Short mmCIF file of N, CA and C in Angstrom, two decimals:
data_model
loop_
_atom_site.label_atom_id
_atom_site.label_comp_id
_atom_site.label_asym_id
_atom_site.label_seq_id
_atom_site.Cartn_x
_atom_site.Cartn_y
_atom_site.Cartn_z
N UNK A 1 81.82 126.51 114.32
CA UNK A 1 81.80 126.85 115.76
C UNK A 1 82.96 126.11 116.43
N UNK A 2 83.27 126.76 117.80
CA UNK A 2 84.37 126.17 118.18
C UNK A 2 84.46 124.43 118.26
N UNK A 3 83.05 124.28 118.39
CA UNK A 3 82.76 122.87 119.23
C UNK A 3 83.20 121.95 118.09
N UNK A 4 83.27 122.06 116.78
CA UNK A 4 83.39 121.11 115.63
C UNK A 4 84.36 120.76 115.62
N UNK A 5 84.25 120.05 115.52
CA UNK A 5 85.70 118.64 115.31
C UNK A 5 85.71 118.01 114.15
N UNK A 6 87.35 117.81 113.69
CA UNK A 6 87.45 116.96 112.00
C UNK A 6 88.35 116.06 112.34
N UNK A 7 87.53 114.71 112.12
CA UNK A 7 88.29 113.25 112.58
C UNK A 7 88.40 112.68 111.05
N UNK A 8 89.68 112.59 110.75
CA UNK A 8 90.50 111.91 109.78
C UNK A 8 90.82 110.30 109.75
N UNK A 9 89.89 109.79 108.73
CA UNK A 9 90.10 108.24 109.40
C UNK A 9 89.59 107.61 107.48
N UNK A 10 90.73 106.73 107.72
CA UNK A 10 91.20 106.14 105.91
C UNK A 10 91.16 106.91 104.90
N UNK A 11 91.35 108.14 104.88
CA UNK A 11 91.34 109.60 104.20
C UNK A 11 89.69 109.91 104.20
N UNK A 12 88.97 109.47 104.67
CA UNK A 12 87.59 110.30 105.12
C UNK A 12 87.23 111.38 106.02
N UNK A 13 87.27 112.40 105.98
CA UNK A 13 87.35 113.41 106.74
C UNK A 13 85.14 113.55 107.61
N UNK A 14 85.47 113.08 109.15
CA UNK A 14 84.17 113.86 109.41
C UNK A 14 84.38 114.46 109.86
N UNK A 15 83.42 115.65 110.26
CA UNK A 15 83.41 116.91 110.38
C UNK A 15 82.36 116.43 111.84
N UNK A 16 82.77 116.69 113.28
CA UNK A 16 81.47 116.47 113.91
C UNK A 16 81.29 117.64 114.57
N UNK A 17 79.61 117.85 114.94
CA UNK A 17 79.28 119.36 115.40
C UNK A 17 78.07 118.77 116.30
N UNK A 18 77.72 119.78 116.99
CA UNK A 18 76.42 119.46 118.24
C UNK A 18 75.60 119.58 117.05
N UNK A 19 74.67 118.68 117.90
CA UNK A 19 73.03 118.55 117.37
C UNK A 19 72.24 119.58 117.52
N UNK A 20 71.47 120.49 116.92
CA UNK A 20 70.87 121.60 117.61
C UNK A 20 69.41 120.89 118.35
N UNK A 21 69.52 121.23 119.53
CA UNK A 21 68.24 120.51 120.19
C UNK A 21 66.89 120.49 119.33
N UNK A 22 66.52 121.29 119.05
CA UNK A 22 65.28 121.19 118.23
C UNK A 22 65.43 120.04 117.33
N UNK A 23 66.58 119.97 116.72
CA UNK A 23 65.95 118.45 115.66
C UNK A 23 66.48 117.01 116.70
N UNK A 24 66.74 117.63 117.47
CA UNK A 24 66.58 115.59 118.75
C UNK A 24 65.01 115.45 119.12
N UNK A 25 64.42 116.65 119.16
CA UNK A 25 63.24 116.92 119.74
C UNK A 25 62.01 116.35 118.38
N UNK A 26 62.85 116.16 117.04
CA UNK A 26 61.88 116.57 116.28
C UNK A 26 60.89 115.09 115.96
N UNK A 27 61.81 113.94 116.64
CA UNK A 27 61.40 112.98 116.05
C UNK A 27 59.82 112.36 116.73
N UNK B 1 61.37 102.86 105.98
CA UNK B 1 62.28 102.82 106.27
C UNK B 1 62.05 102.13 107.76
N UNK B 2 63.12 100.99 107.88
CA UNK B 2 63.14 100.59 109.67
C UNK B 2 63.61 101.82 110.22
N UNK B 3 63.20 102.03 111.22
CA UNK B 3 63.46 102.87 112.07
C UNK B 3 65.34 102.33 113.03
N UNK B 4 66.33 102.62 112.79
CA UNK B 4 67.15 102.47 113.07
C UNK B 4 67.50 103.14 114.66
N UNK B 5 66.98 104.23 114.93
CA UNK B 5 67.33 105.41 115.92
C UNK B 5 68.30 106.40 115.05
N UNK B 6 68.81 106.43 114.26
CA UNK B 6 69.50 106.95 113.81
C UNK B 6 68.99 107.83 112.57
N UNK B 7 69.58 109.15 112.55
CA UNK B 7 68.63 109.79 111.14
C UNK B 7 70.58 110.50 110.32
N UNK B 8 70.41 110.56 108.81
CA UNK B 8 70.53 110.77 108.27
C UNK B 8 70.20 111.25 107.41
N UNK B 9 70.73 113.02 107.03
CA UNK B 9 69.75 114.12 105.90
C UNK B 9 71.36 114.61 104.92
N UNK B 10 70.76 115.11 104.48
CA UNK B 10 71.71 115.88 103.12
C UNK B 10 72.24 117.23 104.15
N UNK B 11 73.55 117.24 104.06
CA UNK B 11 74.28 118.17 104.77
C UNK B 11 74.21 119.41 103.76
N UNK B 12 74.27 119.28 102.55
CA UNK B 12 74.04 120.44 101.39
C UNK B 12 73.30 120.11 100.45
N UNK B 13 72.67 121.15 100.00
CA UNK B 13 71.99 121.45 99.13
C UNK B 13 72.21 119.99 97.87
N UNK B 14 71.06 119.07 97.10
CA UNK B 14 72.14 118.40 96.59
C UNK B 14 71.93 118.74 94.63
N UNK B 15 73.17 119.15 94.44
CA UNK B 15 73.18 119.68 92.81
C UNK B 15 73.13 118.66 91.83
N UNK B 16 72.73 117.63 92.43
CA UNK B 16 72.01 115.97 91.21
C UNK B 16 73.24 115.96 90.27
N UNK B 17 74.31 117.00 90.09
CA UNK B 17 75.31 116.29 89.18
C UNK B 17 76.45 115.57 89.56
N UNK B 18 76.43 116.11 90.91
CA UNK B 18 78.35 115.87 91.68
C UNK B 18 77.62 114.56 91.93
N UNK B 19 78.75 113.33 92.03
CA UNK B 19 78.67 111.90 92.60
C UNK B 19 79.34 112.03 94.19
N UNK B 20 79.60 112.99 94.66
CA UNK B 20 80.03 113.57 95.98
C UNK B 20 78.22 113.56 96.91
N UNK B 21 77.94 113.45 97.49
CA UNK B 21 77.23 113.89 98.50
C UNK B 21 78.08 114.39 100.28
N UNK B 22 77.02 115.16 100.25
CA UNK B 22 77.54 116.06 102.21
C UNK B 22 76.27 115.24 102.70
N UNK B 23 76.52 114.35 103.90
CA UNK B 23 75.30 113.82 104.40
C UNK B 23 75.70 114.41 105.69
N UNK B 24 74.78 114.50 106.94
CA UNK B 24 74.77 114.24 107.74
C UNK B 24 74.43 113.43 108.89
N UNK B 25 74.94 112.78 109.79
CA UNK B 25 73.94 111.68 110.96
C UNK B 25 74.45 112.22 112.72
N UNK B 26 72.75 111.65 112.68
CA UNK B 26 72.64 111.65 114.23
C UNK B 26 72.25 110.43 114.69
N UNK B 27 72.08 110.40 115.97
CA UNK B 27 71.29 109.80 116.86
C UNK B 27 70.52 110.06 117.28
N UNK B 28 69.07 109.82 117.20
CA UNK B 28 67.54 110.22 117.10
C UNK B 28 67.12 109.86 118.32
N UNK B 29 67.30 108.32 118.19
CA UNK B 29 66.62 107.45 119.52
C UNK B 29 67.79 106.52 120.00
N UNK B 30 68.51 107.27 120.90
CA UNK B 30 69.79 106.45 121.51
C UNK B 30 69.36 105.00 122.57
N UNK B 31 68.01 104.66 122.49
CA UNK B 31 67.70 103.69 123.13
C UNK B 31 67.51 102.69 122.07
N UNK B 32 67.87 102.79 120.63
CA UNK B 32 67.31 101.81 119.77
C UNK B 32 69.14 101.34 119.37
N UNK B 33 70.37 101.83 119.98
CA UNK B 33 71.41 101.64 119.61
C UNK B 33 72.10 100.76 120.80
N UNK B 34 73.24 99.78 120.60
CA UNK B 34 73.46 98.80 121.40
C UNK B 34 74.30 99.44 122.16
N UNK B 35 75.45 100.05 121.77
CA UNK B 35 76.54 100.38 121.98
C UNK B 35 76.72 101.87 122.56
N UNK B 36 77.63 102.22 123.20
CA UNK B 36 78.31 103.38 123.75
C UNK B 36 78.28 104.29 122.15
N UNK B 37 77.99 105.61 122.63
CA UNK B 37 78.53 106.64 121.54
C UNK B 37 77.74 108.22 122.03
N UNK B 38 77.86 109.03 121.17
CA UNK B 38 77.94 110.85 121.73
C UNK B 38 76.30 110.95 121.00
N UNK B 39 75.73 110.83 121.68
CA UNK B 39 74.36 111.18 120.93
C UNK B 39 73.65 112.42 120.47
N UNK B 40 74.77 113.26 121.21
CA UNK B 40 74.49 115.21 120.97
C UNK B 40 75.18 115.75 120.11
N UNK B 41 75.99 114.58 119.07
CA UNK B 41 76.75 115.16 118.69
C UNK B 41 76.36 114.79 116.78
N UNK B 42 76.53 115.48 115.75
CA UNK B 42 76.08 115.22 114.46
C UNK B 42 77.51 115.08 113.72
N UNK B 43 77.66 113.93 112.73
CA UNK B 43 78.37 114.04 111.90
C UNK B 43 78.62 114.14 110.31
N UNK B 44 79.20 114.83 110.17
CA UNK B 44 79.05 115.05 108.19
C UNK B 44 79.73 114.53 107.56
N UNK B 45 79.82 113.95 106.39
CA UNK B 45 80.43 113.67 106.05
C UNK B 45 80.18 113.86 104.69
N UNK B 46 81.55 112.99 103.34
CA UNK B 46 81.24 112.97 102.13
C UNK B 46 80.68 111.81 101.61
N UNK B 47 80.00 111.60 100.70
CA UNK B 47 79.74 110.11 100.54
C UNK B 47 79.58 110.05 98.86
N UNK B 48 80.51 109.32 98.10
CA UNK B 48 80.43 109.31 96.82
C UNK B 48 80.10 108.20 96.30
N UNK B 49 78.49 108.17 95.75
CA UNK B 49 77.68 107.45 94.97
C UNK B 49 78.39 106.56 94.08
N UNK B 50 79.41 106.78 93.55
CA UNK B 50 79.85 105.58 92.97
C UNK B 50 81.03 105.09 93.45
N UNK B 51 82.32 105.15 94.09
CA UNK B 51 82.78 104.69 95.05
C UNK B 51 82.54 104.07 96.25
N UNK B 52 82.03 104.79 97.18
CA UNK B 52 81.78 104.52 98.71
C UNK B 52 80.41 103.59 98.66
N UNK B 53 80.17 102.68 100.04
CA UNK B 53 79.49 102.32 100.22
C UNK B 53 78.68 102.39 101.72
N UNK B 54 77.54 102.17 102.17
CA UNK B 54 77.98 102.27 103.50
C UNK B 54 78.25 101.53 104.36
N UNK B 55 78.53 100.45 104.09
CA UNK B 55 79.32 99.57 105.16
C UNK B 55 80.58 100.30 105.40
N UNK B 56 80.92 100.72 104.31
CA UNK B 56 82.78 101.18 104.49
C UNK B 56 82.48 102.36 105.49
N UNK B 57 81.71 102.92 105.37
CA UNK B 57 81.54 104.38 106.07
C UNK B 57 81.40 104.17 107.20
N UNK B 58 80.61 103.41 107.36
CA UNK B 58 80.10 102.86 108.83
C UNK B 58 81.37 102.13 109.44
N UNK B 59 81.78 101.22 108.88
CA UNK B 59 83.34 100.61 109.40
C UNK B 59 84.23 101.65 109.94
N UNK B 60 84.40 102.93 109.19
CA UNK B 60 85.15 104.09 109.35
C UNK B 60 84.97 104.66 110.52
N UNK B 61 83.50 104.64 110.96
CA UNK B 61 82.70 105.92 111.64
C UNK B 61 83.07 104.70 113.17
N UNK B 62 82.55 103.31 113.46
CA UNK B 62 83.34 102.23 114.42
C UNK B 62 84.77 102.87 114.49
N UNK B 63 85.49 102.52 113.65
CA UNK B 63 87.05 102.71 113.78
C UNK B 63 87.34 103.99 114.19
N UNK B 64 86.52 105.21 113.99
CA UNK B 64 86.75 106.07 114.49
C UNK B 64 86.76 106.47 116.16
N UNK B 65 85.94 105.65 116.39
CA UNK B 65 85.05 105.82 117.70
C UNK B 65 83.91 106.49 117.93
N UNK B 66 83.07 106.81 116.47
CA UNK B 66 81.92 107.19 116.47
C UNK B 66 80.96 106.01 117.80
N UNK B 67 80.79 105.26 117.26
CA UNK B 67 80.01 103.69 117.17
C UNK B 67 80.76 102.72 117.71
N UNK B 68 79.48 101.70 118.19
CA UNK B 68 80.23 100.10 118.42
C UNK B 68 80.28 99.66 117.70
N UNK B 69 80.63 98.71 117.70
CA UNK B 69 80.90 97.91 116.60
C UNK B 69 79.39 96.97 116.43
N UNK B 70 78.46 96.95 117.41
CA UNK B 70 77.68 96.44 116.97
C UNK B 70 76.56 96.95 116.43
N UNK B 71 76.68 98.63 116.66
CA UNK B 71 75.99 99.46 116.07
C UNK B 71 76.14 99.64 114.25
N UNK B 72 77.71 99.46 114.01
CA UNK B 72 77.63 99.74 112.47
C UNK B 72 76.98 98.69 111.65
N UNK B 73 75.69 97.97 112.09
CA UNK B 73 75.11 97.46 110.67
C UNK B 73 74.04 98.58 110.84
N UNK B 74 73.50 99.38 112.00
CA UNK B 74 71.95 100.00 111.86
C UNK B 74 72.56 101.29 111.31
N UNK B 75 74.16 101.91 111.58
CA UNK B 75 74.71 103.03 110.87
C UNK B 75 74.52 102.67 109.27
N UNK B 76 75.03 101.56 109.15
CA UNK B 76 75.00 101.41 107.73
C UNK B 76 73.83 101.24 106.46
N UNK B 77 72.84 101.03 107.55
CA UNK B 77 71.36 100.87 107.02
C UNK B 77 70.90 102.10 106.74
N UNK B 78 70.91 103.06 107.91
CA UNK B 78 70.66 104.33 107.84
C UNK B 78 70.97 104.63 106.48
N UNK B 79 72.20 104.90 106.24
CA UNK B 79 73.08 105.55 104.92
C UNK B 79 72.68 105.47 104.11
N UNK B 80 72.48 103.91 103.97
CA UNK B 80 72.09 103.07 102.77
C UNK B 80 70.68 103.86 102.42
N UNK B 81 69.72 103.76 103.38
CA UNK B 81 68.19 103.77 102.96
C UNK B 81 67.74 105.48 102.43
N UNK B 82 69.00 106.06 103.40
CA UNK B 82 69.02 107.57 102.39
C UNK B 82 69.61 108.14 101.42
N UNK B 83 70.85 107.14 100.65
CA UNK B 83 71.43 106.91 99.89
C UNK B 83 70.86 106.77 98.72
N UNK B 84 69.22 105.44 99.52
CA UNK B 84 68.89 104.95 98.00
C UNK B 84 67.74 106.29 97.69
N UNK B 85 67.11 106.82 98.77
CA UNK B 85 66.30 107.75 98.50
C UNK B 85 66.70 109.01 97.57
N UNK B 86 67.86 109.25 97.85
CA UNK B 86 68.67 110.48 96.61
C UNK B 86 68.73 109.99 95.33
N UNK B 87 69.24 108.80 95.29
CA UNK B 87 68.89 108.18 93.66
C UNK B 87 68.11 108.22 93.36
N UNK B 88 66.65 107.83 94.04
CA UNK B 88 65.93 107.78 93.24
C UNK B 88 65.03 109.36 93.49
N UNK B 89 65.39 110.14 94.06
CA UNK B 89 64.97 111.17 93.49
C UNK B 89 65.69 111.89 92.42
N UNK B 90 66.72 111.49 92.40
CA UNK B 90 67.37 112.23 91.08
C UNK B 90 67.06 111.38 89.67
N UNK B 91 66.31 110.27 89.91
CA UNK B 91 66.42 109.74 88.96
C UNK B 91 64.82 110.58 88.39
N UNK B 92 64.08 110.80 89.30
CA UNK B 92 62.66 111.00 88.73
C UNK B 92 62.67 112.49 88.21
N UNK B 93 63.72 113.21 88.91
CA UNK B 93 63.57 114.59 88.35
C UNK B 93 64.97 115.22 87.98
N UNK B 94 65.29 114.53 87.09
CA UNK B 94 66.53 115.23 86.51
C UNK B 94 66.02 116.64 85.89
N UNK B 95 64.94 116.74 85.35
CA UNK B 95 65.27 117.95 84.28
C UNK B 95 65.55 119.37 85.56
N UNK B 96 64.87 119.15 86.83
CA UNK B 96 64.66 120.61 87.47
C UNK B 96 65.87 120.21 88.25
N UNK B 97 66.54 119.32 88.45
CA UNK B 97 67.75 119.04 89.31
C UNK B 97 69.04 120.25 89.39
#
C-alpha cells in the first residue's frame, strides 16, 4: 500500500506499514 | 512473557528450515513505553536465527527513529521472547514443519 515505507539502516531493511485497527484493539 | 506493550508475530508463514525469519512489531500498549514513537504504525522485518540478535535489532530500530533509546531494552525483550518461542517450536515439531 502506498502508506509503506522501507527504512534502510546497517543493511537491515524495515518495511513499515499501518497497524490494521482490529489487532490494536485485540489486546 | 512480561508484558512489554509491545507485540511481536511472524510476518510469514514460518518454513522451520530458512534461519531467515519475517517478524513483525507493534505497539500494543503505548502507555507501557517511555519514549516518543508511531504507535499506528507496524514494522517487519528480517531476523536471522543465527546471526542477528535482538539487541542489534533493537539498536537499529533506536537508530532508526523507530524508538527511544530507552525503549530498546523492552523492543529487545519483545524479539527475544518470540524469538525463543519459534525455536522452540521448531524444535518440538520438526517432522510436520
Amino acid at each position: 500500500s502506498s502508506l509503506t515505507q522501507v527504512v534502510h539502516s546497517a543493511g537491515r531493511r524495515f518495511i513499515v506499514s499501518p497497524v490494521p485497527e482490529s489487532r490494536l484493539r485485540e489486546s | 512473557a512480561e508484558d512489554t506493550g509491545l507485540r511481536v508475530e511472524l510476518a510469514e508463514e514460518d518454513d522451520c528450515s530458512n534461519s531467515s525469519l519475517a517478524l513483525r512489531l507493534w505497539v500494543e500498549d503505548p502507555k507501557k513505553l517511555k519514549g516518543k514513537h508511531k504507535d499506528n504504525e507496524a514494522i517487519e522485518f528480517s531476523f536471522n536465527l543465527e546471526t542477528d540478535t535482538p539487541e542489534e535489532v533493537a539498536y537499529e530500530m533506536v537508530r532508526s527513529g523507530f524508538f527511544h533509546e530507552s525503549d530498546s531494552k523492552a523492543v529487545a525483550k519483545s524479539i527475544r521472547d518470540r524469538v525463543t518461542l519459534i525455536k522452540k517450536t521448531r524444535e518440538k515439531k520438526p517432522a510436520s514443519c
